[in-house]
Tab-separated table of C-alpha atoms and ligand atoms in Angstrom:
chain	number	residue	atom	x	y	z
A	161	MET	CA	2.966	36.797	-13.846
A	162	THR	CA	-0.046	39.054	-12.415
A	163	THR	CA	0.355	40.558	-9.706
A	164	PRO	CA	-2.133	39.270	-6.854
A	165	ARG	CA	-5.037	40.668	-4.892
A	166	ARG	CA	-6.222	38.029	-3.417
A	167	ILE	CA	-3.666	35.820	-1.055
A	168	VAL	CA	-5.708	33.023	1.113
A	169	ILE	CA	-3.273	31.957	3.870
A	170	VAL	CA	-4.397	27.667	5.539
A	171	GLY	CA	-2.874	27.880	8.621
A	172	THR	CA	-2.177	30.156	11.439
A	173	GLY	CA	0.966	28.352	12.639
A	174	LEU	CA	4.368	30.102	12.890
A	175	ALA	CA	4.545	29.060	8.516
A	176	GLY	CA	1.374	30.729	7.632
A	177	ALA	CA	1.342	33.687	10.248
A	178	THR	CA	5.437	34.632	9.041
A	179	ALA	CA	4.123	34.727	5.498
A	180	ALA	CA	1.058	36.917	6.524
A	181	ALA	CA	3.109	39.457	8.049
A	182	THR	CA	5.945	39.037	5.630
A	183	LEU	CA	3.412	40.380	2.752
A	184	ARG	CA	2.548	43.890	4.893
A	185	GLU	CA	6.480	44.194	5.788
A	186	ARG	CA	7.045	43.813	1.847
A	187	GLY	CA	4.653	46.616	1.539
A	188	PHE	CA	1.680	44.077	-0.308
A	189	ASP	CA	-1.811	46.110	-0.302
A	190	GLY	CA	-4.578	43.901	-1.563
A	191	GLU	CA	-6.413	41.248	0.674
A	192	VAL	CA	-4.891	38.885	3.007
A	193	THR	CA	-6.958	36.444	4.633
A	194	ILE	CA	-5.671	33.591	7.294
A	195	PHE	CA	-7.616	30.345	8.439
A	196	GLY	CA	-7.046	28.522	11.266
A	197	ARG	CA	-8.300	25.776	13.664
A	198	GLN	CA	-6.897	26.678	16.753
A	199	SER	CA	-8.509	29.796	18.940
A	200	HIS	CA	-5.186	31.470	19.811
A	201	ASP	CA	-3.553	33.763	17.978
A	202	PRO	CA	-0.506	32.574	15.645
A	203	TYR	CA	2.340	31.613	18.458
A	204	GLU	CA	5.376	29.260	18.559
A	205	LEU	CA	5.558	25.908	19.438
A	206	PRO	CA	9.228	25.460	20.964
A	207	PRO	CA	8.127	26.997	24.237
A	208	LEU	CA	5.475	24.548	24.797
A	209	SER	CA	7.872	21.407	25.569
A	210	LYS	CA	10.516	23.933	27.613
A	211	ALA	CA	9.792	26.838	29.179
A	212	ILE	CA	5.893	26.593	29.711
A	213	MET	CA	6.146	22.726	30.269
A	214	LEU	CA	8.904	23.192	33.461
A	215	GLY	CA	6.329	26.298	34.677
A	216	SER	CA	8.252	29.454	34.100
A	217	THR	CA	5.973	30.724	31.757
A	218	ASP	CA	2.046	30.396	30.480
A	219	GLU	CA	2.692	32.706	27.172
A	220	PRO	CA	4.080	31.055	23.983
A	221	ASP	CA	6.367	33.490	22.118
A	222	TRP	CA	3.699	35.351	20.148
A	223	VAL	CA	4.257	35.302	16.048
A	224	ARG	CA	3.485	39.065	15.986
A	225	PRO	CA	2.511	41.014	19.013
A	226	ALA	CA	-1.852	41.316	20.072
A	227	GLY	CA	-2.961	43.311	17.449
A	228	TYR	CA	-0.835	43.063	14.746
A	229	TYR	CA	-2.724	41.093	12.421
A	230	PRO	CA	-6.172	43.919	12.477
A	231	ASP	CA	-3.656	47.332	12.626
A	232	HIS	CA	-2.040	45.565	9.439
A	233	ALA	CA	-5.248	44.858	7.725
A	234	ILE	CA	-4.776	40.974	7.895
A	235	ASP	CA	-7.936	39.594	8.221
A	236	LEU	CA	-7.215	36.428	10.930
A	237	ARG	CA	-10.239	34.180	10.886
A	238	LEU	CA	-9.502	31.479	14.012
A	239	SER	CA	-10.866	28.657	14.779
A	240	THR	CA	-12.094	28.303	11.085
A	241	ILE	CA	-11.008	24.866	9.458
A	242	ILE	CA	-11.018	24.905	5.747
A	243	THR	CA	-12.035	21.314	4.708
A	244	ALA	CA	-11.530	21.623	0.990
A	245	LEU	CA	-9.233	22.520	-2.203
A	246	ARG	CA	-10.517	23.086	-5.486
A	247	PRO	CA	-7.548	24.433	-7.331
A	248	ALA	CA	-9.070	24.720	-10.750
A	249	GLU	CA	-12.083	27.420	-9.523
A	250	HIS	CA	-8.995	28.869	-7.261
A	251	ARG	CA	-10.951	28.623	-3.946
A	252	VAL	CA	-10.770	27.323	-0.665
A	253	VAL	CA	-14.131	26.161	1.160
A	254	GLU	CA	-15.002	26.581	5.164
A	255	ALA	CA	-16.646	23.501	7.054
A	256	ASP	CA	-19.864	25.518	6.681
A	257	ASP	CA	-19.615	25.259	2.725
A	258	THR	CA	-18.625	29.064	2.141
A	259	GLU	CA	-16.228	29.069	-0.036
A	260	HIS	CA	-13.184	31.801	-0.541
A	261	PRO	CA	-11.755	32.800	-4.046
A	262	TYR	CA	-8.164	33.446	-4.018
A	263	ASP	CA	-5.566	34.198	-6.480
A	264	ARG	CA	-2.384	33.072	-4.353
A	265	LEU	CA	-2.959	30.089	-2.003
A	266	LEU	CA	-0.546	29.358	0.422
A	267	LEU	CA	-1.036	26.281	2.899
A	268	ALA	CA	0.987	26.008	5.946
A	269	THR	CA	-1.147	23.147	7.778
A	270	GLY	CA	1.609	22.318	9.651
A	271	SER	CA	1.535	18.486	11.508
A	272	ARG	CA	-0.495	16.884	14.072
A	273	PRO	CA	0.516	14.361	16.897
A	274	ARG	CA	0.299	10.604	15.585
A	275	THR	CA	-1.495	8.688	17.712
A	276	LEU	CA	-0.991	5.240	18.670
A	277	PRO	CA	-3.774	2.434	18.558
A	278	GLY	CA	-4.952	1.410	22.363
A	279	PHE	CA	-3.239	4.640	23.861
A	280	ASP	CA	-6.250	7.576	24.808
A	281	GLY	CA	-8.722	8.267	27.123
A	282	PRO	CA	-8.159	10.600	30.520
A	283	GLY	CA	-4.581	11.520	31.651
A	284	VAL	CA	-3.299	10.395	28.086
A	285	HIS	CA	-1.435	13.114	26.179
A	286	THR	CA	-0.160	14.372	22.943
A	287	LEU	CA	1.570	17.258	23.063
A	288	ARG	CA	0.626	20.393	19.833
A	289	THR	CA	-0.810	23.122	21.214
A	290	LEU	CA	-0.729	25.528	24.291
A	291	ASP	CA	-3.573	23.958	25.361
A	292	ASP	CA	-2.257	20.350	25.301
A	293	SER	CA	0.779	22.212	27.007
A	294	LEU	CA	-0.852	23.680	29.734
A	295	ALA	CA	-2.664	20.618	30.414
A	296	LEU	CA	-0.352	18.032	30.563
A	297	ARG	CA	1.744	20.736	32.769
A	298	ALA	CA	-1.012	20.581	34.993
A	299	ALA	CA	-0.645	17.158	35.265
A	300	LEU	CA	3.074	17.103	36.152
A	301	LYS	CA	2.663	16.748	40.076
A	302	PRO	CA	5.566	15.595	42.342
A	303	GLY	CA	5.747	11.700	42.753
A	304	ALA	CA	3.401	11.796	39.737
A	305	ARG	CA	4.018	7.987	37.750
A	306	VAL	CA	4.364	9.721	34.349
A	307	VAL	CA	4.893	7.028	31.258
A	308	ILE	CA	6.518	8.948	27.646
A	309	VAL	CA	5.674	6.610	24.974
A	310	GLY	CA	8.897	7.800	22.326
A	311	ALA	CA	12.391	9.092	23.045
A	312	GLY	CA	12.016	11.231	20.197
A	313	TRP	CA	13.073	15.460	21.317
A	314	ILE	CA	9.184	15.930	22.563
A	315	GLY	CA	10.004	12.649	24.350
A	316	CYS	CA	12.845	13.931	26.193
A	317	GLU	CA	12.306	17.341	26.667
A	318	VAL	CA	8.931	16.523	28.520
A	319	ALA	CA	10.671	13.980	30.158
A	320	ALA	CA	13.436	16.392	31.641
A	321	ALA	CA	10.399	19.481	32.385
A	322	ALA	CA	8.258	16.176	34.476
A	323	ARG	CA	11.651	15.287	36.376
A	324	THR	CA	12.012	19.066	37.131
A	325	HIS	CA	8.716	19.064	38.709
A	326	GLY	CA	9.848	15.737	40.749
A	327	ALA	CA	7.628	13.386	38.761
A	328	GLU	CA	8.672	9.432	38.356
A	329	VAL	CA	9.469	9.238	35.150
A	330	THR	CA	9.561	6.094	32.606
A	331	VAL	CA	10.507	6.511	29.165
A	332	ILE	CA	9.546	3.974	26.396
A	333	ASP	CA	11.528	3.470	22.658
A	334	PRO	CA	11.355	0.553	20.722
A	335	LEU	CA	15.190	1.573	19.712
A	336	PRO	CA	17.772	0.653	22.289
A	337	GLN	CA	19.177	4.632	22.534
A	338	PRO	CA	16.662	7.738	22.309
A	339	LEU	CA	17.124	10.001	19.339
A	340	LEU	CA	18.731	7.363	17.508
A	341	SER	CA	17.917	7.917	13.783
A	342	VAL	CA	18.868	11.239	13.955
A	343	LEU	CA	22.284	11.402	15.927
A	344	GLY	CA	23.272	7.644	15.511
A	345	GLU	CA	24.682	5.912	18.686
A	346	GLU	CA	27.828	7.424	19.856
A	347	ILE	CA	25.904	10.753	20.076
A	348	ALA	CA	22.644	9.071	21.414
A	349	ALA	CA	24.374	7.847	24.423
A	350	VAL	CA	25.380	10.639	25.246
A	351	PHE	CA	20.923	12.054	25.519
A	352	ARG	CA	20.798	8.221	27.137
A	353	ASP	CA	22.862	8.926	30.238
A	354	LEU	CA	22.130	12.557	30.654
A	355	HIS	CA	18.190	11.249	31.526
A	356	ALA	CA	19.163	8.074	33.535
A	357	GLU	CA	21.672	10.370	35.785
A	358	HIS	CA	18.521	12.517	35.796
A	359	GLY	CA	16.332	9.712	37.374
A	360	VAL	CA	14.690	8.789	34.253
A	361	THR	CA	14.073	4.633	33.932
A	362	LEU	CA	14.807	4.175	30.261
A	363	ARG	CA	12.612	0.984	28.655
A	364	LEU	CA	14.880	1.296	25.976
A	365	GLY	CA	14.320	-1.463	23.316
A	366	THR	CA	10.377	-2.508	24.081
A	367	LYS	CA	7.612	-1.061	22.669
A	368	ALA	CA	4.591	-0.062	24.069
A	369	THR	CA	1.520	-2.322	23.318
A	370	GLY	CA	-1.479	-0.466	25.198
A	371	LEU	CA	-2.608	0.480	28.556
A	372	ALA	CA	-5.096	-1.505	30.393
A	373	THR	CA	-6.370	-1.251	34.074
A	374	GLN	CA	-4.994	-3.222	36.814
A	375	ASP	CA	-6.645	-3.567	40.220
A	376	GLY	CA	-8.946	0.167	39.514
A	377	ALA	CA	-5.172	1.524	38.246
A	378	ARG	CA	-3.849	2.533	35.150
A	379	VAL	CA	-0.788	0.605	33.421
A	380	VAL	CA	1.084	0.590	29.804
A	381	ARG	CA	1.530	-2.308	29.126
A	382	LEU	CA	4.804	-3.829	27.124
A	383	ASP	CA	5.507	-5.938	24.102
A	384	ASP	CA	8.538	-8.189	27.088
A	385	GLY	CA	4.920	-8.516	29.519
A	386	SER	CA	5.583	-6.028	31.789
A	387	GLU	CA	3.167	-3.568	32.569
A	388	LEU	CA	4.049	-0.130	34.444
A	389	PRO	CA	1.199	2.031	36.145
A	390	ALA	CA	0.867	5.032	34.926
A	391	ASP	CA	-0.909	8.220	36.645
A	392	VAL	CA	0.087	9.931	33.094
A	393	VAL	CA	0.527	8.753	29.542
A	394	VAL	CA	2.406	10.905	27.031
A	395	VAL	CA	1.892	9.701	23.736
A	396	GLY	CA	5.474	11.162	21.679
A	397	ALA	CA	5.099	9.125	18.941
A	398	GLY	CA	6.390	11.667	16.358
A	399	ALA	CA	4.544	14.061	14.202
A	400	VAL	CA	2.074	13.582	11.293
A	401	PRO	CA	1.978	16.210	8.590
A	402	SER	CA	-1.872	17.187	7.968
A	403	THR	CA	-1.401	16.927	3.679
A	404	GLY	CA	-5.614	16.012	3.491
A	405	LEU	CA	-6.406	19.248	2.056
A	406	ALA	CA	-3.544	18.613	-0.481
A	407	GLU	CA	-4.341	14.929	-0.837
A	408	GLN	CA	-7.809	15.291	-1.874
A	409	ALA	CA	-7.229	18.044	-4.266
A	410	GLY	CA	-4.713	15.785	-6.309
A	411	LEU	CA	-1.374	17.958	-5.449
A	412	GLU	CA	1.661	16.024	-5.745
A	413	LEU	CA	3.031	14.513	-2.668
A	414	ALA	CA	6.861	13.975	-1.725
A	415	ALA	CA	8.674	12.959	1.495
A	416	GLY	CA	5.629	12.667	3.128
A	417	GLY	CA	4.869	15.886	2.396
A	418	VAL	CA	3.497	18.537	-0.051
A	419	ALA	CA	5.983	18.774	-3.207
A	420	VAL	CA	7.272	21.747	-3.774
A	421	ASP	CA	9.673	22.669	-6.120
A	422	ALA	CA	12.857	25.266	-4.768
A	423	ALA	CA	10.206	28.313	-5.256
A	424	LEU	CA	8.342	26.453	-2.798
A	425	ARG	CA	5.508	25.888	-5.947
A	426	THR	CA	3.222	22.604	-5.594
A	427	SER	CA	1.740	21.034	-8.894
A	428	ALA	CA	-1.018	23.548	-8.398
A	429	PRO	CA	-0.428	26.504	-10.117
A	430	ASP	CA	-0.919	29.400	-7.702
A	431	VAL	CA	-0.983	27.138	-5.058
A	432	TYR	CA	2.230	27.010	-2.299
A	433	ALA	CA	3.177	25.047	0.693
A	434	VAL	CA	5.609	26.018	3.173
A	435	GLY	CA	6.596	24.411	6.767
A	436	ASP	CA	5.964	20.808	8.104
A	437	ILE	CA	4.202	20.161	5.254
A	438	ALA	CA	6.763	21.439	2.648
A	439	ALA	CA	9.256	18.509	0.620
A	440	HIS	CA	11.432	20.918	-1.351
A	441	ASP	CA	13.757	20.953	-3.688
A	442	HIS	CA	16.874	21.612	-2.514
A	443	PRO	CA	20.358	22.189	-4.113
A	444	ARG	CA	22.423	21.039	-2.092
A	445	HIS	CA	20.610	17.989	-0.828
A	446	ASP	CA	19.612	14.725	-3.255
A	447	GLY	CA	15.902	14.052	-3.140
A	448	ARG	CA	13.265	16.154	-1.658
A	449	VAL	CA	13.849	17.668	1.688
A	450	ARG	CA	10.924	17.925	4.314
A	451	VAL	CA	12.001	18.928	7.879
A	452	GLU	CA	9.757	19.110	10.873
A	453	HIS	CA	11.704	22.735	12.654
A	454	TRP	CA	10.942	25.921	14.017
A	455	SER	CA	13.602	27.584	11.739
A	456	ASN	CA	12.265	26.213	8.928
A	457	ALA	CA	9.064	27.410	9.365
A	458	LYS	CA	9.774	30.804	10.094
A	459	GLU	CA	12.390	31.310	7.023
A	460	GLN	CA	10.350	29.530	4.264
A	461	GLY	CA	7.457	32.062	5.966
A	462	ALA	CA	8.888	34.412	5.522
A	463	HIS	CA	10.736	33.695	1.950
A	464	VAL	CA	7.440	32.269	0.518
A	465	ALA	CA	5.555	35.923	0.699
A	466	GLY	CA	8.383	37.470	-2.311
A	467	ASN	CA	7.223	34.319	-4.244
A	468	LEU	CA	3.683	34.886	-3.774
A	469	LEU	CA	3.910	38.578	-5.348
A	470	GLY	CA	5.518	36.943	-8.327
A	471	GLY	CA	8.827	36.326	-6.935
A	472	ASP	CA	11.201	32.868	-8.292
A	473	GLU	CA	13.597	32.858	-6.006
A	474	PRO	CA	14.738	29.416	-4.424
A	475	TYR	CA	14.600	28.032	-0.719
A	476	THR	CA	18.403	27.475	-0.313
A	477	ALA	CA	18.418	27.208	3.598
A	478	GLU	CA	19.815	24.875	5.761
A	479	PRO	CA	17.445	22.968	8.097
A	480	TYR	CA	18.595	23.782	11.435
A	481	PHE	CA	16.742	23.018	15.221
A	482	PHE	CA	17.361	23.795	18.833
A	483	SER	CA	16.710	21.325	21.933
A	484	ASP	CA	17.008	22.549	25.920
A	485	GLN	CA	16.854	19.193	28.253
A	486	TYR	CA	17.565	19.766	32.124
A	487	ASP	CA	21.143	22.054	31.827
A	488	LEU	CA	21.985	20.683	28.050
A	489	GLY	CA	21.688	22.998	25.254
A	490	CYS	CA	21.843	22.288	22.079
A	491	GLU	CA	21.778	23.467	18.057
A	492	TYR	CA	21.786	20.817	14.844
A	493	ARG	CA	22.448	22.715	11.640
A	494	GLY	CA	22.354	20.662	8.268
A	495	LEU	CA	20.959	17.014	7.497
A	496	ALA	CA	23.147	13.947	8.164
A	497	ASP	CA	22.285	10.148	7.747
A	498	PRO	CA	24.159	9.131	10.917
A	499	ALA	CA	23.818	5.546	9.592
A	500	ARG	CA	25.994	6.149	6.474
A	501	ASP	CA	27.900	9.769	7.701
A	502	GLU	CA	31.348	9.581	9.186
A	503	LEU	CA	31.375	11.151	13.041
A	504	THR	CA	33.973	13.618	14.116
A	505	VAL	CA	33.612	14.907	17.663
A	506	ARG	CA	35.279	17.868	18.198
A	507	GLY	CA	35.760	17.854	22.458
A	508	THR	CA	34.841	14.876	24.587
A	509	THR	CA	31.242	13.509	25.034
A	510	ALA	CA	31.265	12.642	28.690
A	511	SER	CA	31.867	16.516	29.300
A	512	ARG	CA	28.637	17.390	27.789
A	513	GLU	CA	30.369	20.721	26.425
A	514	PHE	CA	31.934	19.079	22.167
A	515	ILE	CA	30.538	19.587	18.913
A	516	ALA	CA	30.095	16.713	16.380
A	517	PHE	CA	30.558	16.762	12.848
A	518	TRP	CA	29.121	14.669	10.423
A	519	ARG	CA	30.691	13.847	6.796
A	520	ARG	CA	30.491	12.462	3.604
A	521	ASP	CA	32.839	11.870	1.173
A	522	GLY	CA	34.480	13.726	3.347
A	523	ARG	CA	32.096	16.680	3.060
A	524	VAL	CA	30.564	18.528	6.021
A	525	THR	CA	26.732	17.227	6.025
A	526	ALA	CA	25.557	18.380	9.360
A	527	ALA	CA	26.971	19.913	13.000
A	528	LEU	CA	25.377	19.879	16.624
A	529	ASN	CA	26.761	21.759	18.855
A	530	VAL	CA	26.142	20.891	22.559
A	531	ASN	CA	26.328	23.806	25.375
A	532	ALA	CA	29.161	25.113	23.111
A	533	TRP	CA	28.170	28.444	21.924
A	534	ASP	CA	30.702	30.154	20.503
A	535	ASP	CA	31.556	29.065	17.025
A	536	GLY	CA	27.751	29.040	15.301
A	537	ASP	CA	28.957	31.331	12.254
A	538	ALA	CA	31.600	28.953	12.100
A	539	LEU	CA	29.465	26.172	12.207
A	540	GLN	CA	26.873	27.243	9.327
A	541	ALA	CA	28.968	28.163	6.908
A	542	LEU	CA	31.016	24.580	7.447
A	543	VAL	CA	27.178	23.022	6.895
A	544	ASP	CA	26.316	25.702	4.392
A	545	ASN	CA	29.182	25.105	1.766
A	546	ARG	CA	29.463	21.219	2.981
A	547	ALA	CA	32.663	22.228	3.312
A	548	GLN	CA	35.700	19.586	2.296
A	549	VAL	CA	37.688	19.284	5.464
A	550	SER	CA	39.355	16.360	7.053
A	551	ALA	CA	38.370	14.724	10.458
A	552	GLN	CA	41.429	15.990	12.167
A	553	GLN	CA	41.009	19.990	11.121
A	554	LEU	CA	37.532	19.125	12.581
A	555	ALA	CA	38.788	18.062	15.959
A	556	GLU	CA	41.407	20.493	16.659
A	557	ALA	CA	41.613	23.251	14.033
A	558	ASP	CA	40.264	27.220	14.727
A	559	LEU	CA	36.959	27.010	13.206
A	560	GLY	CA	36.468	30.556	12.084
A	561	GLU	CA	39.449	30.202	10.294
A	562	LEU	CA	38.271	26.582	9.143
A	563	ALA	CA	35.053	27.988	7.809
A	564	ALA	CA	36.351	31.016	6.101
A	565	GLY	CA	38.979	28.845	4.090
A	566	ALA	CA	35.869	27.033	3.173
A	567	ARG	CA	33.921	29.502	1.699
B	40	FAD	C1	5.916	20.627	21.926
B	40	FAD	C2	6.907	20.937	20.167
B	40	FAD	C3	7.920	21.704	20.381
B	40	FAD	C4	8.725	21.669	19.191
B	40	FAD	N1	10.382	22.360	19.382
B	40	FAD	C5	10.715	22.961	19.052
B	40	FAD	C6	12.746	22.993	19.100
B	40	FAD	O1	13.094	23.395	19.861
B	40	FAD	N2	13.012	23.459	17.933
B	40	FAD	C7	12.620	23.300	16.666
B	40	FAD	O2	13.299	23.375	15.625
B	40	FAD	N3	11.432	23.092	16.369
B	40	FAD	C8	10.731	22.388	17.133
B	40	FAD	N4	9.295	22.430	17.402
B	40	FAD	C9	8.682	21.949	15.664
B	40	FAD	C10	8.406	23.348	15.745
B	40	FAD	O3	7.755	24.040	15.700
B	40	FAD	C11	7.274	23.074	13.444
B	40	FAD	O4	8.116	22.556	13.206
B	40	FAD	C12	6.696	24.247	13.411
B	40	FAD	O5	5.939	24.955	14.344
B	40	FAD	C13	5.769	23.696	12.041
B	40	FAD	O6	5.278	25.017	11.883
B	40	FAD	P1	3.985	25.053	10.953
B	40	FAD	O7	3.718	27.004	10.513
B	40	FAD	O8	4.263	24.593	9.110
B	40	FAD	O9	3.145	24.205	11.386
B	40	FAD	P2	2.006	24.304	12.752
B	40	FAD	O10	2.705	25.319	13.658
B	40	FAD	O11	1.594	22.714	13.109
B	40	FAD	O12	0.697	25.097	11.942
B	40	FAD	C14	-0.120	24.700	11.534
B	40	FAD	C15	-1.293	24.941	11.793
B	40	FAD	O13	-2.677	24.729	10.648
B	40	FAD	C16	-3.297	24.742	11.606
B	40	FAD	N5	-4.442	23.543	10.561
B	40	FAD	C17	-4.094	22.779	9.651
B	40	FAD	N6	-5.342	22.514	9.142
B	40	FAD	C18	-6.173	23.106	9.113
B	40	FAD	C19	-7.222	23.201	8.378
B	40	FAD	N7	-7.474	22.658	7.424
B	40	FAD	N8	-7.588	24.659	8.461
B	40	FAD	C20	-7.398	25.430	8.941
B	40	FAD	N9	-6.115	25.092	10.000
B	40	FAD	C21	-5.703	24.270	10.104
B	40	FAD	C22	-3.407	23.694	12.579
B	40	FAD	O14	-4.383	23.644	13.326
B	40	FAD	C23	-1.976	24.408	12.929
B	40	FAD	O15	-2.471	25.605	13.870
B	40	FAD	C24	8.607	21.842	18.091
B	40	FAD	C25	7.657	21.255	18.215
B	40	FAD	C26	6.732	20.942	19.226
B	40	FAD	C27	4.754	20.593	19.027
């Protein structure tokens, strides 16, 4: 493999910007160009539904400090949309038809919020960008009637922020619990109770079907026939990976994203993909793994830099994410199927200070620590090693010793 001179990155999110910076930090002195639809310098998304939504700050966490990109000869092209990829010609094409050749290309186009038919117009919000976050926060006034469609992580975090601002909050979801598909019934109940205690009205097991106007005021219609007056509507119905360029260029797709091998290479020569769109071969998981997590974007972005420069290193990190809602903070490591994996709780869920483990065939597939911060390294080792341990050990043993024994 020859050393590239021109590396082009599409997407100025955490994954793309981290890759660009890491190329320079590894000493690459060829051309690095990074194209992004947004007008802001690259920033991280988690504060958009937490510190910014709560009003503690107006600034996101920037991926690199102001001035970093020009200082490191990274050609950061903001407000620029790439509309086509021509892998056979090693070119991408901008919206104005300008063509940009590459030796290696990185797709880091991330996701966009899922929209729901019938949910649009003034006062209807989705949350993906800094501008989305500031606009929604401005609407979270004391007493405002906020209806959130979707009880996933973003719906839950926005509900917490909206209650903190004194809004009246209703959360609607067709499933009977918030976060049910990720956490399973027993742990999802912790989040249901948390929101109920903070005054959120939960309309679970109910579908929002559309918007209507009643006596001049907007209402959200539910499939049980009821109507909820809404000053603010937030659609938190998940994200859709932005795979348009890859699809149109005929790249192999998998798991809703772009298929990549363990070294994050797509099916087209010299084209790599990272972050939310990358569905990658993972040595410890069946099939392809595609996750929409902050750490995955950051770590894959850093990892792929070496492979863009000619390396062939597999990406093997386990998925990791975190969430903060009111006074509950949690971290999740690994990837469990709560419908199939066996749950063990260390501590009690009622105290909201516990660790939940999931095991399959006696091996740890995932761990969730809730308001418990002392055992992160041990949890990581147990998950990384798919440790074979009993439920009793997980509930009672010293986790450091258990993890050391499992290495
Ligand atoms: C509000 C919010 C809170 C979150 N909180 C957490 C959290 O607490 N913990 C956690 O683990 N994860 C969290 N996540 C998820 C996590 O932030 C994402 O998984 C991660 O940021 C994805 O990074 P990315 O670089 O792959 O994609 P993105 O951040 O989506 O970046 C992709 C960029 O590419 C641009 N782009 C797309 N197509 C084109 C094109 N054709 N031409 C030019 N540019 C293009 C997009 O405009 C976008 O700016 C959160 C996400 C959101 C939205």
